PDB file of C-alpha atoms in Angstrom:
ATOM      1  CA  MET V  15     168.402 -17.655-114.099  1.00  0.00           C
ATOM      2  CA  PHE V  16     169.699 -17.471-110.529  1.00  0.00           C
ATOM      3  CA  GLU V  17     166.403 -15.948-109.431  1.00  0.00           C
ATOM      4  CA  ARG V  18     164.440 -18.698-111.204  1.00  0.00           C
ATOM      5  CA  LEU V  19     166.645 -21.304-109.545  1.00  0.00           C
ATOM      6  CA  ARG V  20     166.132 -19.668-106.134  1.00  0.00           C
ATOM      7  CA  GLN V  21     162.358 -19.705-106.682  1.00  0.00           C
ATOM      8  CA  PHE V  22     162.511 -23.332-107.790  1.00  0.00           C
ATOM      9  CA  LYS V  23     164.365 -24.169-104.556  1.00  0.00           C
ATOM     10  CA  GLU V  24     161.757 -22.362-102.442  1.00  0.00           C
ATOM     11  CA  ARG V  25     158.976 -24.288-104.167  1.00  0.00           C
ATOM     12  CA  GLU V  26     160.637 -27.733-104.451  1.00  0.00           C
ATOM     13  CA  GLY V  27     163.114 -27.744-101.560  1.00  0.00           C
ATOM     14  CA  HIS V  28     166.129 -28.441-103.806  1.00  0.00           C
ATOM     15  CA  VAL V  29     167.919 -27.045-106.852  1.00  0.00           C
ATOM     16  CA  ASP V  30     168.029 -30.204-108.922  1.00  0.00           C
ATOM     17  CA  ALA V  31     165.815 -28.901-111.729  1.00  0.00           C
ATOM     18  CA  PRO V  32     164.913 -31.724-114.132  1.00  0.00           C
ATOM     19  CA  ARG V  33     166.420 -31.502-117.606  1.00  0.00           C
ATOM     20  CA  ASN V  34     162.981 -31.380-119.211  1.00  0.00           C
ATOM     21  CA  LEU V  35     161.988 -28.241-117.286  1.00  0.00           C
ATOM     22  CA  PRO V  36     161.984 -25.533-119.990  1.00  0.00           C
ATOM     23  CA  GLY V  37     164.903 -23.153-119.670  1.00  0.00           C
ATOM     24  CA  LEU V  38     165.920 -23.794-116.081  1.00  0.00           C
ATOM     25  CA  GLY V  39     166.560 -27.525-116.345  1.00  0.00           C
ATOM     26  CA  ARG V  40     168.815 -27.163-119.367  1.00  0.00           C
ATOM     27  CA  TRP V  41     170.600 -24.202-117.749  1.00  0.00           C
ATOM     28  CA  VAL V  42     171.392 -26.213-114.597  1.00  0.00           C
ATOM     29  CA  GLN V  43     172.633 -29.083-116.774  1.00  0.00           C
ATOM     30  CA  THR V  44     174.859 -26.645-118.699  1.00  0.00           C
ATOM     31  CA  GLN V  45     176.325 -25.259-115.455  1.00  0.00           C
ATOM     32  CA  ARG V  46     177.218 -28.800-114.365  1.00  0.00           C
ATOM     33  CA  ALA V  47     178.815 -29.519-117.747  1.00  0.00           C
ATOM     34  CA  LEU V  48     180.875 -26.308-117.591  1.00  0.00           C
ATOM     35  CA  TYR V  49     182.012 -27.139-114.067  1.00  0.00           C
ATOM     36  CA  SER V  50     182.957 -30.655-115.151  1.00  0.00           C
ATOM     37  CA  GLU V  51     185.019 -29.196-118.003  1.00  0.00           C
ATOM     38  CA  ILE V  52     186.847 -26.951-115.535  1.00  0.00           C
ATOM     39  CA  GLN V  53     187.640 -29.973-113.362  1.00  0.00           C
ATOM     40  CA  ARG V  54     188.963 -31.978-116.329  1.00  0.00           C
ATOM     41  CA  SER V  55     191.124 -29.162-117.655  1.00  0.00           C
ATOM     42  CA  ALA V  56     192.286 -27.712-114.329  1.00  0.00           C
ATOM     43  CA  ARG V  57     195.932 -27.968-115.369  1.00  0.00           C
ATOM     44  CA  ARG V  58     195.403 -26.264-118.719  1.00  0.00           C
ATOM     45  CA  THR V  59     195.899 -22.529-118.559  1.00  0.00           C
ATOM     46  CA  ASP V  60     195.457 -21.916-122.295  1.00  0.00           C
ATOM     47  CA  ARG V  61     191.670 -22.326-122.175  1.00  0.00           C
ATOM     48  CA  PRO V  62     189.422 -19.549-120.873  1.00  0.00           C
ATOM     49  CA  GLN V  63     186.984 -20.624-118.193  1.00  0.00           C
ATOM     50  CA  GLN V  64     183.336 -20.195-119.108  1.00  0.00           C
ATOM     51  CA  LEU V  65     182.159 -20.526-115.530  1.00  0.00           C
ATOM     52  CA  SER V  66     183.426 -17.848-113.172  1.00  0.00           C
ATOM     53  CA  GLN V  67     184.339 -18.510-109.563  1.00  0.00           C
ATOM     54  CA  GLU V  68     181.614 -16.029-108.594  1.00  0.00           C
ATOM     55  CA  ARG V  69     178.994 -18.110-110.419  1.00  0.00           C
ATOM     56  CA  ILE V  70     180.343 -21.327-108.864  1.00  0.00           C
ATOM     57  CA  ASP V  71     180.094 -19.743-105.406  1.00  0.00           C
ATOM     58  CA  ARG V  72     176.542 -18.495-106.028  1.00  0.00           C
ATOM     59  CA  LEU V  73     175.380 -21.884-107.284  1.00  0.00           C
ATOM     60  CA  GLU V  74     176.987 -23.697-104.361  1.00  0.00           C
ATOM     61  CA  ALA V  75     175.389 -21.210-101.952  1.00  0.00           C
ATOM     62  CA  LEU V  76     172.002 -22.231-103.377  1.00  0.00           C
ATOM     63  CA  GLY V  77     172.924 -25.872-102.740  1.00  0.00           C
ATOM     64  CA  LEU V  78     173.795 -27.094-106.235  1.00  0.00           C
ATOM     65  CA  VAL V  79     175.530 -30.456-106.243  1.00  0.00           C
ATOM     66  CA  TRP V  80     177.882 -30.584-109.206  1.00  0.00           C
ATOM     67  CA  ARG V  81     177.731 -34.309-109.709  1.00  0.00           C
ATOM     68  CA  LYS V  82     174.302 -35.704-109.006  1.00  0.00           C
ATOM     69  CA  ARG V  83     175.467 -39.255-108.527  1.00  0.00           C
ATOM     70  CA  GLU V  84     178.907 -39.700-107.142  1.00  0.00           C
ATOM     71  CA  LYS V  85     180.078 -43.171-107.982  1.00  0.00           C
ATOM     72  CA  PRO V  86     181.799 -44.891-105.096  1.00  0.00           C
ATOM     73  CA  VAL V  87     185.473 -45.518-105.662  1.00  0.00           C
ATOM     74  CA  TYR V  88     186.435 -49.163-105.235  1.00  0.00           C
ATOM     75  CA  THR V  89     189.983 -50.403-105.027  1.00  0.00           C
ATOM     76  CA  TRP V  90     190.919 -53.680-106.678  1.00  0.00           C
ATOM     77  CA  GLU V  91     191.033 -55.219-103.206  1.00  0.00           C
ATOM     78  CA  ASP V  92     187.508 -53.952-102.370  1.00  0.00           C
ATOM     79  CA  SER V  93     186.149 -55.508-105.546  1.00  0.00           C
ATOM     80  CA  PHE V  94     188.001 -58.750-104.948  1.00  0.00           C
ATOM     81  CA  GLN V  95     186.497 -58.988-101.452  1.00  0.00           C
ATOM     82  CA  GLN V  96     183.037 -58.504-102.971  1.00  0.00           C
ATOM     83  CA  LEU V  97     183.831 -61.390-105.314  1.00  0.00           C
ATOM     84  CA  VAL V  98     184.926 -63.568-102.369  1.00  0.00           C
ATOM     85  CA  GLN V  99     181.624 -62.774-100.646  1.00  0.00           C
ATOM     86  CA  PHE V 100     179.679 -63.561-103.831  1.00  0.00           C
ATOM     87  CA  LYS V 101     181.414 -66.934-104.074  1.00  0.00           C
ATOM     88  CA  ALA V 102     180.649 -67.703-100.424  1.00  0.00           C
ATOM     89  CA  GLU V 103     176.957 -67.002-101.065  1.00  0.00           C
ATOM     90  CA  HIS V 104     176.614 -68.623-104.509  1.00  0.00           C
ATOM     91  CA  GLY V 105     179.336 -71.267-104.639  1.00  0.00           C
ATOM     92  CA  HIS V 106     180.904 -69.922-107.866  1.00  0.00           C
ATOM     93  CA  THR V 107     182.540 -66.821-109.363  1.00  0.00           C
ATOM     94  CA  VAL V 108     180.377 -66.457-112.470  1.00  0.00           C
ATOM     95  CA  VAL V 109     178.872 -63.066-111.651  1.00  0.00           C
ATOM     96  CA  PRO V 110     176.422 -61.894-114.344  1.00  0.00           C
ATOM     97  CA  GLN V 111     177.615 -58.748-116.093  1.00  0.00           C
ATOM     98  CA  HIS V 112     174.383 -56.948-115.145  1.00  0.00           C
ATOM     99  CA  TYR V 113     174.096 -58.363-111.626  1.00  0.00           C
ATOM    100  CA  GLU V 114     171.376 -56.176-110.096  1.00  0.00           C
ATOM    101  CA  PRO V 115     172.216 -56.595-106.411  1.00  0.00           C
ATOM    102  CA  ASN V 116     175.744 -55.321-107.142  1.00  0.00           C
ATOM    103  CA  ARG V 117     176.197 -53.834-110.621  1.00  0.00           C
ATOM    104  CA  HIS V 118     179.746 -52.804-109.815  1.00  0.00           C
ATOM    105  CA  LEU V 119     180.766 -56.402-109.142  1.00  0.00           C
ATOM    106  CA  GLY V 120     179.297 -57.679-112.416  1.00  0.00           C
ATOM    107  CA  GLU V 121     181.027 -54.938-114.382  1.00  0.00           C
ATOM    108  CA  TRP V 122     184.308 -55.451-112.500  1.00  0.00           C
ATOM    109  CA  VAL V 123     184.385 -59.205-113.139  1.00  0.00           C
ATOM    110  CA  THR V 124     183.666 -58.609-116.838  1.00  0.00           C
ATOM    111  CA  ARG V 125     186.443 -56.010-116.968  1.00  0.00           C
ATOM    112  CA  MET V 126     188.900 -58.381-115.240  1.00  0.00           C
ATOM    113  CA  ARG V 127     188.201 -61.081-117.834  1.00  0.00           C
ATOM    114  CA  TYR V 128     188.725 -58.580-120.626  1.00  0.00           C
ATOM    115  CA  ASN V 129     191.933 -57.204-119.072  1.00  0.00           C
ATOM    116  CA  LYS V 130     193.281 -60.739-118.602  1.00  0.00           C
ATOM    117  CA  GLY V 131     192.626 -61.466-122.268  1.00  0.00           C
ATOM    118  CA  LEU V 132     194.678 -58.405-123.215  1.00  0.00           C
ATOM    119  CA  TRP V 133     197.406 -59.416-120.764  1.00  0.00           C
ATOM    120  CA  ASP V 134     197.509 -62.935-122.212  1.00  0.00           C
ATOM    121  CA  LYS V 135     198.011 -61.471-125.697  1.00  0.00           C
ATOM    122  CA  GLY V 136     200.976 -59.414-124.486  1.00  0.00           C
ATOM    123  CA  LYS V 137     199.212 -56.077-124.892  1.00  0.00           C
ATOM    124  CA  THR V 138     200.786 -53.133-123.091  1.00  0.00           C
ATOM    125  CA  ASN V 139     197.898 -50.676-122.910  1.00  0.00           C
ATOM    126  CA  LYS V 140     196.460 -49.252-119.687  1.00  0.00           C
ATOM    127  CA  ARG V 141     193.835 -51.990-119.274  1.00  0.00           C
ATOM    128  CA  ALA V 142     196.313 -54.805-119.792  1.00  0.00           C
ATOM    129  CA  LYS V 143     198.681 -53.237-117.264  1.00  0.00           C
ATOM    130  CA  GLN V 144     195.939 -53.342-114.629  1.00  0.00           C
ATOM    131  CA  MET V 145     196.333 -57.115-114.639  1.00  0.00           C
ATOM    132  CA  THR V 146     199.353 -58.526-112.816  1.00  0.00           C
ATOM    133  CA  GLU V 147     200.627 -62.019-112.151  1.00  0.00           C
ATOM    134  CA  GLU V 148     199.836 -61.497-108.459  1.00  0.00           C
ATOM    135  CA  ARG V 149     196.219 -60.523-109.199  1.00  0.00           C
ATOM    136  CA  ILE V 150     195.793 -63.471-111.551  1.00  0.00           C
ATOM    137  CA  GLN V 151     197.099 -65.866-108.888  1.00  0.00           C
ATOM    138  CA  THR V 152     194.902 -64.261-106.225  1.00  0.00           C
ATOM    139  CA  MET V 153     191.799 -64.678-108.372  1.00  0.00           C
ATOM    140  CA  GLU V 154     192.715 -68.213-109.375  1.00  0.00           C
ATOM    141  CA  GLY V 155     193.266 -68.961-105.691  1.00  0.00           C
ATOM    142  CA  ILE V 156     189.518 -68.686-105.113  1.00  0.00           C
ATOM    143  CA  GLY V 157     188.707 -70.645-108.254  1.00  0.00           C
ATOM    144  CA  PHE V 158     187.922 -67.710-110.522  1.00  0.00           C
ATOM    145  CA  GLN V 159     186.727 -68.770-113.972  1.00  0.00           C
ATOM    146  CA  TRP V 160     188.385 -66.699-116.669  1.00  0.00           C
ATOM    147  CA  LYS V 161     186.364 -68.132-119.528  1.00  0.00           C
ATOM    148  CA  VAL V 162     182.609 -68.376-119.227  1.00  0.00           C
ATOM    149  CA  LEU V 163     180.269 -69.888-121.761  1.00  0.00           C
ATOM    150  CA  CYS V 164     177.133 -67.832-122.208  1.00  0.00           C
ATOM    151  CA  ARG V 165     173.877 -69.668-122.668  1.00  0.00           C
ATOM    152  CA  LYS V 166     171.595 -68.438-125.394  1.00  0.00           C
ATOM    153  CA  GLY V 167     169.258 -65.829-123.989  1.00  0.00           C
ATOM    154  CA  SER V 168     171.335 -65.121-120.892  1.00  0.00           C
ATOM    155  CA  SER V 169     173.636 -62.215-120.208  1.00  0.00           C
TER     156      SER V 169
END
C-alpha cells in the first residue's frame, strides 16, 4: 500500500486519498484511526499497538497528516470575547446554534445555556462544573440571555 500511496502522491500532489477510492482510501482512513487509537491510549501499556513506529515514520515521510481538520482550541475567555463582538455587531446575545459565520460561537452559547441549566439544578458532572458563579456574572454583565424562546421553523 505504501507504493500505491507514493504513486497517488506523485499523481495528485498529496496523500489525502479519498475514502471512496477503492483500497487505498480505506487503508489511509484505517491508518488514521489506528494512530488516533494510539494517541487516546498512550498511557495504557496493556494494549498492543497495531501501528508500528516504523509505519508512522514512513507515512509521515510521505506527508500524511493524521488529523485532516484540526479544530482550533478556544478558551472560555476566547469564546466570551467572540460573544462580546457578536453583541456589538448585532445588539443582542441570541446567537443561533448553527450560526454559519462562526459555528463555534453558536455551539458554545448553546453549550453554556445547557451547562447553566445543569448548574442551576445542582448537578455535579463535568459539564455543570464548567459553569462558575464568576462566569455566570461575567455573561450576565453583558446582558446574556439564558433562556431563549425558539420561533417555529427557526433554529
